[in-house]
GROMACS .gro file of C-alpha atoms in nm:
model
  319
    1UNK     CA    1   6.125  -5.323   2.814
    2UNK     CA    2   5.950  -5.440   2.472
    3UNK     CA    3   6.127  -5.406   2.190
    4UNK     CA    4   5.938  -5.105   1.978
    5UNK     CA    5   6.013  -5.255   1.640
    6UNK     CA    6   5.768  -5.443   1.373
    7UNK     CA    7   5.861  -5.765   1.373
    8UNK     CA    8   5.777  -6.019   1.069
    9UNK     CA    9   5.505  -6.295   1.158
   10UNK     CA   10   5.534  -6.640   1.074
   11UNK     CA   11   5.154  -6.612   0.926
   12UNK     CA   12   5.302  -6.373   0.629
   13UNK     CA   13   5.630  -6.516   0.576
   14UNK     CA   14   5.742  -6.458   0.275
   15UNK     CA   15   5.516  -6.194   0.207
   16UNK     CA   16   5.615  -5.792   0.259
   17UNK     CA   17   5.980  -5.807   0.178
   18UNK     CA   18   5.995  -5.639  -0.133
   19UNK     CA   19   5.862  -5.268  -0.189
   20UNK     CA   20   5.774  -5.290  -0.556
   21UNK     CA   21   5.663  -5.695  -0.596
   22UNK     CA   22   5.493  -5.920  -0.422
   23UNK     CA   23   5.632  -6.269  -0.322
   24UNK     CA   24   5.423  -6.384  -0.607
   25UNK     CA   25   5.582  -6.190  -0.842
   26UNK     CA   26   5.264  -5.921  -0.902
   27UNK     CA   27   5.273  -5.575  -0.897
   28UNK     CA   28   5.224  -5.419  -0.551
   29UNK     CA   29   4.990  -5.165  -0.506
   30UNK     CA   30   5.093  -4.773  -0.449
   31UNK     CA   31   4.921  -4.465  -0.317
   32UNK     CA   32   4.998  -4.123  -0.420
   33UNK     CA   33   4.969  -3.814  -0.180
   34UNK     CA   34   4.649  -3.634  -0.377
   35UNK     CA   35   4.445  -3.466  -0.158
   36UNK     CA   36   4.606  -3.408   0.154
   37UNK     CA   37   4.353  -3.344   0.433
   38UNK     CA   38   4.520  -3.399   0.809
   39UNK     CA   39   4.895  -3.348   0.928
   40UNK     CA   40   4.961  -3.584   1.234
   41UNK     CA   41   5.208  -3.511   1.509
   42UNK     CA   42   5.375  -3.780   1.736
   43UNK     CA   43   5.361  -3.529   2.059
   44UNK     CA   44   5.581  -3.868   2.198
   45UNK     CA   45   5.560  -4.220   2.330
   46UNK     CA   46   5.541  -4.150   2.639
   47UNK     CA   47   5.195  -4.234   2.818
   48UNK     CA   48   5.031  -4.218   3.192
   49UNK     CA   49   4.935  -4.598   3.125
   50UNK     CA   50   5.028  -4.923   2.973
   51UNK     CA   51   4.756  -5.097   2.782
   52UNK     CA   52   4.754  -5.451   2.703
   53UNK     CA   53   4.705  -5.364   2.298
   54UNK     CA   54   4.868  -4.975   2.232
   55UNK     CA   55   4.918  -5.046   1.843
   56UNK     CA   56   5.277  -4.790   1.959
   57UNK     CA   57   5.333  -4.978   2.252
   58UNK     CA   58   5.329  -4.621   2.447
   59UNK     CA   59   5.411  -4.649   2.796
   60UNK     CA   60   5.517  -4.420   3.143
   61UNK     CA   61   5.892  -4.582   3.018
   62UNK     CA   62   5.859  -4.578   2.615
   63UNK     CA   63   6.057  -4.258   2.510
   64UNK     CA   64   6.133  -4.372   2.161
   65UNK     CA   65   5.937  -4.128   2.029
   66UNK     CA   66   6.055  -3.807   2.250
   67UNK     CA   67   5.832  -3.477   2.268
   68UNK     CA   68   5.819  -3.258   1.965
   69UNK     CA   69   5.802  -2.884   2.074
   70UNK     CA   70   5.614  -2.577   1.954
   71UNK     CA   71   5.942  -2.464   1.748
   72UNK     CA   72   5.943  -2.795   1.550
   73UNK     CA   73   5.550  -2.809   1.447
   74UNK     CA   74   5.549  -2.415   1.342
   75UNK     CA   75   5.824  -2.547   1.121
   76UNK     CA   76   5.589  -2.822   0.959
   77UNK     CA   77   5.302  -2.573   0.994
   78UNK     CA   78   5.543  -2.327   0.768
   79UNK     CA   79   5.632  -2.595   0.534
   80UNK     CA   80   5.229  -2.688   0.446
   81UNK     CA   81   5.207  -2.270   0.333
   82UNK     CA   82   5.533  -2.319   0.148
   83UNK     CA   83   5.393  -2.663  -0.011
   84UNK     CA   84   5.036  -2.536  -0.075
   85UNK     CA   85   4.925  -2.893   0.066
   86UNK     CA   86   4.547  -2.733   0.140
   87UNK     CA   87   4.498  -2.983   0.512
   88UNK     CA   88   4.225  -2.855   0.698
   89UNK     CA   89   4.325  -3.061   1.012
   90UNK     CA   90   4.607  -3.068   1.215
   91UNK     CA   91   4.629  -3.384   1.446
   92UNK     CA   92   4.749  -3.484   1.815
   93UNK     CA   93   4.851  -3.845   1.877
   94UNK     CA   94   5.089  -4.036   2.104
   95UNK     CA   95   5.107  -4.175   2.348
   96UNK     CA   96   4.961  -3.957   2.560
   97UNK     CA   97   4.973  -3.581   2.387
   98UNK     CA   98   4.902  -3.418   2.795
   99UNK     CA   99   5.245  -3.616   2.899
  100UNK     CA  100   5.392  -3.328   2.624
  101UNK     CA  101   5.414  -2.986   2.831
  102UNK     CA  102   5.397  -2.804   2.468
  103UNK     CA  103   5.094  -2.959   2.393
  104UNK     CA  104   4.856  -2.667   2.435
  105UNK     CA  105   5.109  -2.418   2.291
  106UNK     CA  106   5.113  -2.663   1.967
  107UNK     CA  107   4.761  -2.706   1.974
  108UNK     CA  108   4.693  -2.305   1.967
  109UNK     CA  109   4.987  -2.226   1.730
  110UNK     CA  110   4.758  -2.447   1.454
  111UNK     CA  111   4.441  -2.316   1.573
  112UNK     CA  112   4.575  -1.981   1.529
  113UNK     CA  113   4.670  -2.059   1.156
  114UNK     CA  114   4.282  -2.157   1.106
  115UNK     CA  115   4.349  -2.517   1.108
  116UNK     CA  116   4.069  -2.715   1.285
  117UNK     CA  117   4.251  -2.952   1.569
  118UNK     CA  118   4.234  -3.283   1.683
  119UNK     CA  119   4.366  -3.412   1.951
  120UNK     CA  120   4.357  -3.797   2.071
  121UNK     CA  121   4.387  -3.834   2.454
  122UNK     CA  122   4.294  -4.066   2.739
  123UNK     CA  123   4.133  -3.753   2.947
  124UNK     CA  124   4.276  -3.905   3.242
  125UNK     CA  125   4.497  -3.728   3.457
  126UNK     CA  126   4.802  -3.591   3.243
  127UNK     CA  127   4.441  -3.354   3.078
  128UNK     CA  128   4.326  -3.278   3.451
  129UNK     CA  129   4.621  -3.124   3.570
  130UNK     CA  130   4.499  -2.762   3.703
  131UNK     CA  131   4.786  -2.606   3.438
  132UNK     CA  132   4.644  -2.842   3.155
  133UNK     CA  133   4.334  -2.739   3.236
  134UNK     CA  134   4.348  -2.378   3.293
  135UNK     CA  135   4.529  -2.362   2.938
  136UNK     CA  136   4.236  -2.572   2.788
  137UNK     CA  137   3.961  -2.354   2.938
  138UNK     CA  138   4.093  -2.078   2.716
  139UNK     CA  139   4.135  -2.285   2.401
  140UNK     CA  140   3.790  -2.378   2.403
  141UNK     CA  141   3.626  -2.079   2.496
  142UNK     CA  142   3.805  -1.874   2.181
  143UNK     CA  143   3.806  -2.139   1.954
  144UNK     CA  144   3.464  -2.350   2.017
  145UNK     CA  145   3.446  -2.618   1.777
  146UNK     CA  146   3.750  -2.589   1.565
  147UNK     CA  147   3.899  -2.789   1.838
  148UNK     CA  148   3.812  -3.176   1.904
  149UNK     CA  149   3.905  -3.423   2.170
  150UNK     CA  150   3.864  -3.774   2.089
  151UNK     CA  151   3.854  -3.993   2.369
  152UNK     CA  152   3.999  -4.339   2.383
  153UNK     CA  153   3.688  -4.540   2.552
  154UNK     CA  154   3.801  -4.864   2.426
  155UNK     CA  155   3.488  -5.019   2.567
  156UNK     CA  156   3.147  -4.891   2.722
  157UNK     CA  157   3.170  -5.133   3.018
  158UNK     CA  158   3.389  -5.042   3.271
  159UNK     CA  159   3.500  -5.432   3.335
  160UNK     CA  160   3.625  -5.458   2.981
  161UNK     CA  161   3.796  -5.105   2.929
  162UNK     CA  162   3.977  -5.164   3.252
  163UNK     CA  163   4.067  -5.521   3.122
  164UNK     CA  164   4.236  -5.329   2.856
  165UNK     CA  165   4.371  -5.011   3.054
  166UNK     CA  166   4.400  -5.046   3.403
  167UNK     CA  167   4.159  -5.074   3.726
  168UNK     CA  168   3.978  -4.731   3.747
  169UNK     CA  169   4.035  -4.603   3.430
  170UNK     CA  170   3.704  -4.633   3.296
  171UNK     CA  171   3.635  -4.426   3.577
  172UNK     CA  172   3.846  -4.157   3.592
  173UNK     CA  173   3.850  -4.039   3.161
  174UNK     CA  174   3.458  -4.064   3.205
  175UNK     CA  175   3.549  -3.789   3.489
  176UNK     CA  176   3.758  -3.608   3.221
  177UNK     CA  177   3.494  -3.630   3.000
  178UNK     CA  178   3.247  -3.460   3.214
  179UNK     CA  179   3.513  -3.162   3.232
  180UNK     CA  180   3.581  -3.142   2.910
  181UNK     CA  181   3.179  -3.133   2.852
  182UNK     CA  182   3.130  -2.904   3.117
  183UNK     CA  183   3.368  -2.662   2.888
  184UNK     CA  184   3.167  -2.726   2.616
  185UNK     CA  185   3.409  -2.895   2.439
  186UNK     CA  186   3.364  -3.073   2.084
  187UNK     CA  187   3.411  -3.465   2.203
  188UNK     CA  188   3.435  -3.816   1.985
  189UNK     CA  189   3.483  -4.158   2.126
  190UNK     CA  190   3.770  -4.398   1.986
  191UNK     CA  191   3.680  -4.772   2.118
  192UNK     CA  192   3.790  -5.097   1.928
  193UNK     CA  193   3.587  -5.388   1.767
  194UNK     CA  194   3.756  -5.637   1.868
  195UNK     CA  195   3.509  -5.775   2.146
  196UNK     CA  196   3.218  -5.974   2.099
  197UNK     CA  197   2.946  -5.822   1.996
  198UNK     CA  198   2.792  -5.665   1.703
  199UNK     CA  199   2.898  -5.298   1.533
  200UNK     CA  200   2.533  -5.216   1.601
  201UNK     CA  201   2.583  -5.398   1.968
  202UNK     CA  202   2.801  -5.174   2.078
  203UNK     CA  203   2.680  -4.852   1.928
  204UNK     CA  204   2.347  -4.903   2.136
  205UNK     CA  205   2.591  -4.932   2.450
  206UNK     CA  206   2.749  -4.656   2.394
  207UNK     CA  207   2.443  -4.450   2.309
  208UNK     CA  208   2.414  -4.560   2.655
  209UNK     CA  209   2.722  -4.432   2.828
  210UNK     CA  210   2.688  -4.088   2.670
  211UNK     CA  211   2.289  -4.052   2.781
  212UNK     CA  212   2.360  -4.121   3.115
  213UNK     CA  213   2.659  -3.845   3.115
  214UNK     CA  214   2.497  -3.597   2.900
  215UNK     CA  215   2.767  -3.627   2.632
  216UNK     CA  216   2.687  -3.478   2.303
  217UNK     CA  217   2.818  -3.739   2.072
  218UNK     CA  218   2.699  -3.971   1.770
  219UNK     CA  219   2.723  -4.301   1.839
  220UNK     CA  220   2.594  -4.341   1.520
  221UNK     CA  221   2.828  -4.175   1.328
  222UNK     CA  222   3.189  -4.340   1.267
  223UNK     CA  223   3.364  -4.018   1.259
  224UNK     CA  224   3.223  -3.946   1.607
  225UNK     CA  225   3.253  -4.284   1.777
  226UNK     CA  226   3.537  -4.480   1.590
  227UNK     CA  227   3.564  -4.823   1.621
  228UNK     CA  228   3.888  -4.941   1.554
  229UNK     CA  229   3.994  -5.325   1.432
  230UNK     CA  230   4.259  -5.458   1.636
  231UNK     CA  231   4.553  -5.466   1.438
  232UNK     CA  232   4.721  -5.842   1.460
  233UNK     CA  233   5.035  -5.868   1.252
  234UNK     CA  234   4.988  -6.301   1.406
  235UNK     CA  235   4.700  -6.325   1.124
  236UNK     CA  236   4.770  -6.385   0.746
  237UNK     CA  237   4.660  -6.128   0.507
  238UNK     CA  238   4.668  -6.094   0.109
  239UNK     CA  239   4.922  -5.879  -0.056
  240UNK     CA  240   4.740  -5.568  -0.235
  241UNK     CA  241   4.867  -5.584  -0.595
  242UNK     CA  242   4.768  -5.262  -0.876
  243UNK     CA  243   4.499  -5.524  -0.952
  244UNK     CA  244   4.355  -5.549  -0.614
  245UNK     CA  245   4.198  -5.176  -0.720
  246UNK     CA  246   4.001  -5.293  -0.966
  247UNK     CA  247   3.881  -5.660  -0.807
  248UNK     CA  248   3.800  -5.471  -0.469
  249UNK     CA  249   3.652  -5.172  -0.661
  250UNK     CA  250   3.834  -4.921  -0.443
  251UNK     CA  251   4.024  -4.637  -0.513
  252UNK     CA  252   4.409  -4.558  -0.410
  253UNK     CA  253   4.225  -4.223  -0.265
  254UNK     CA  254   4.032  -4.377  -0.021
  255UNK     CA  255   4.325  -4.468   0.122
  256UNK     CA  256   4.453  -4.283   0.420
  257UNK     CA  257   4.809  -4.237   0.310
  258UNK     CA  258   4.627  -4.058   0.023
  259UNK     CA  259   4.560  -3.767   0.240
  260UNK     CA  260   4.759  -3.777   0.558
  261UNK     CA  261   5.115  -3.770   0.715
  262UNK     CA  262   5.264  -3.826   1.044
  263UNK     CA  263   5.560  -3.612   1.197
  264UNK     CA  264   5.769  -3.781   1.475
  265UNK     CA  265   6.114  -3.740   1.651
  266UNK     CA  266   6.291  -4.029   1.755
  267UNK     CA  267   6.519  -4.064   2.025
  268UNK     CA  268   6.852  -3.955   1.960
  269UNK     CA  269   6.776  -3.775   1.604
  270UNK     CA  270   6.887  -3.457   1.535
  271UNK     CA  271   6.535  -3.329   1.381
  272UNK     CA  272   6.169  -3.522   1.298
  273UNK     CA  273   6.070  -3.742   1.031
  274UNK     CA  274   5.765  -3.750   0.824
  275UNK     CA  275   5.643  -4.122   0.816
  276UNK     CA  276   5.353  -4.255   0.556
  277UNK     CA  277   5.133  -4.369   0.794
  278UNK     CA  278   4.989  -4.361   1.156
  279UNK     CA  279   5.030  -4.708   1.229
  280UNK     CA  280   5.411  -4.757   1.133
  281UNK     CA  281   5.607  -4.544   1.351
  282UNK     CA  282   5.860  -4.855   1.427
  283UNK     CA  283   5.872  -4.946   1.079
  284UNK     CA  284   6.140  -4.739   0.887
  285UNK     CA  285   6.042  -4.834   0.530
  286UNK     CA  286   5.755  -4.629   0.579
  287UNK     CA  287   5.975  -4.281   0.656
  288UNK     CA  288   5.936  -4.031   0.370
  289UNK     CA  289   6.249  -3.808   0.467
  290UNK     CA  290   6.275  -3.490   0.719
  291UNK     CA  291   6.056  -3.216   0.529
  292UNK     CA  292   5.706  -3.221   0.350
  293UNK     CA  293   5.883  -3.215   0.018
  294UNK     CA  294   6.035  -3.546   0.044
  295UNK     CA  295   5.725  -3.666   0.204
  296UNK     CA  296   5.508  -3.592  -0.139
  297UNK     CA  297   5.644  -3.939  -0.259
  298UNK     CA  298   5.422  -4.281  -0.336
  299UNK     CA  299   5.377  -4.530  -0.057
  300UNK     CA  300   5.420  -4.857  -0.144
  301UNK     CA  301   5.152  -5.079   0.058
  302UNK     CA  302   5.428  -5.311   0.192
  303UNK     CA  303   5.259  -5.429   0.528
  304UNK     CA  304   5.008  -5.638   0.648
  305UNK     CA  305   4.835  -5.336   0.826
  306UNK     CA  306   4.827  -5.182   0.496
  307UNK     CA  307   4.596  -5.464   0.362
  308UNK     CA  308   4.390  -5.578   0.678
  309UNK     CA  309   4.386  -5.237   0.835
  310UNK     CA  310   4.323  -4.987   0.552
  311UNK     CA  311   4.259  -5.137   0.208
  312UNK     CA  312   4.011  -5.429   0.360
  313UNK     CA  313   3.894  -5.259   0.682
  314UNK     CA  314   3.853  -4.936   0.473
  315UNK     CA  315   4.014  -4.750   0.823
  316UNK     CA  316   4.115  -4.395   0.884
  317UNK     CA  317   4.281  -4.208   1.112
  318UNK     CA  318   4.108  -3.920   1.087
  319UNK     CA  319   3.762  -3.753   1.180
   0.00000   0.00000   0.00000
């Protein structure tokens, strides 16, 4: 089995070892929590499929994130009243949020609180199963387009998605797709960028894919089709120092630890964490403590997806 840790590169040694200070000496850059916007849950690591990139490394084997349950996100859902955080999202991630059986009893529980829902799934067959989808069926007929799928298409040829995913995949989430549209369900896309071809390449392509299927999405808009950078930790990246703000002319709030927060359980613990970030489940610098409160704290942008992902890329997360 892989080892699920982050690992340091030899292209950044040197570089990321110290919260505070760079390894030339410079202030690193923070990010407070100021206008929190989207809760994340970990549903778990387990997944249907093993692709050749997961940024989590979720496989059918990978259990070291194990399922969170209905119990433990009413708990978080409690805390955000208590804490007066103002989200308006709550998000699904995992793995693969179907493997989870609580996943549609989590995903009404926040619906039923008024918080719009997003869940990130592979449509394949964990979705289809006739329990899955009965429970779905009723989630989108009462709540319409407070809920959202997005889809992980990483590509809009089948050749090169199955390169990444397995043969027939391409095949059989398009067929999830189709369901999910024939529900009328609110659908995005999630591909990657890493192929070559143009931004505006592959939007035209997968204009394509979703005429030809009658899917109602933007391929035009990045908060409908998202086209993520693959994240390399092999490729050398600057350090983001309190200067970097200024010289880049971006804000700390643009930042998605700025406005979001990630909830996991790991194998073995006796409750979940809240981590900083998405992208650093393995890395446990980036876990804030067990409740919302401790999670409130400054995140120190000690990782090379910190620069190449969010500061440079200018990536997020969230719709």
């Amino acid at each position: 089995m892989k080892d699920h840790t982050d690992t340091p590169q030899t292209a950044n040694l040197g570089k990321f070892s110290d919260p505070f200070t760079t390894a030339k000496g410079d202030t690193r850059a923070s990010v407070a929590l100021t206008k929190p916007e989207t809760l994340w849950f970990n549903t778990g690591t387990l997944c249907n499929i093993e692709c050749e990139n997961c940024y989590i490394l979720s496989s059918p084997s990978n259990d070291a994130l194990v399922y969170l349950t209905t119990a433990e996100v009413e708990n978080y859902l409690d805390q955000l009243d208590s804490r007066k955080w103002g989200v308006r999202e709550i998000a699904f991630t995992g793995g693969e949020p179907f493997m989870n059986p609580d996943m549609c009893d989590m995903a009404r529980v926040s619906l039923e609180r008024g918080y719009d829902v997003l869940i990130l799934t592979n449509a394949m067959r964990p979705m289809m199963r006739k329990s899955v989808r009965a429970a779905l069926e009723g989630l989108i007929a009462e709540f319409g387009d407070k809920l959202t799928f997005r889809i992980s298409l990483d590509h809009w040829s089948p050749e090169v998605h199955d390169k990444e995913r397995g043969k027939g995949a391409f095949d059989k989430t398009i067929e999830g797709m189709e369901w999910l549209r024939d529900q009328g369900a609110v659908m995005a896309v999630a591909g990657r960028s890493i192929w070559a071809e143009s931004d505006a390449q592959a939007r035209a392509s997968y204009s394509e894919i979703y005429a030809k299927h009658n899917f109602n999405i933007d391929a035009q808009n990045p908060a409908m089709t998202v086209l993520f950078p693959e994240m390399d930790e092999s490729i050398e990246v600057p350090e983001i120092t309190t200067e970097c703000w200024g010289i880049l002319d971006k804000s700390p709030d643009a930042i998605m630890c700025s406005s979001s927060r990630m909830v996991v359980k790991r194998k073995g613990a006796d409750a979940p964490a809240v981590l900083a970030c998405t992208l650093l489940a393995y890395s446990p610098e980036f876990e804030l403590g067990k409740t919302l409160e401790e999670a409130e704290r400054d995140v120190h942008l000690n990782h090379p997806h910190c620069a190449k992902f969010c500061v440079l890329g200018g990536a997020s997360c969230s719709a």
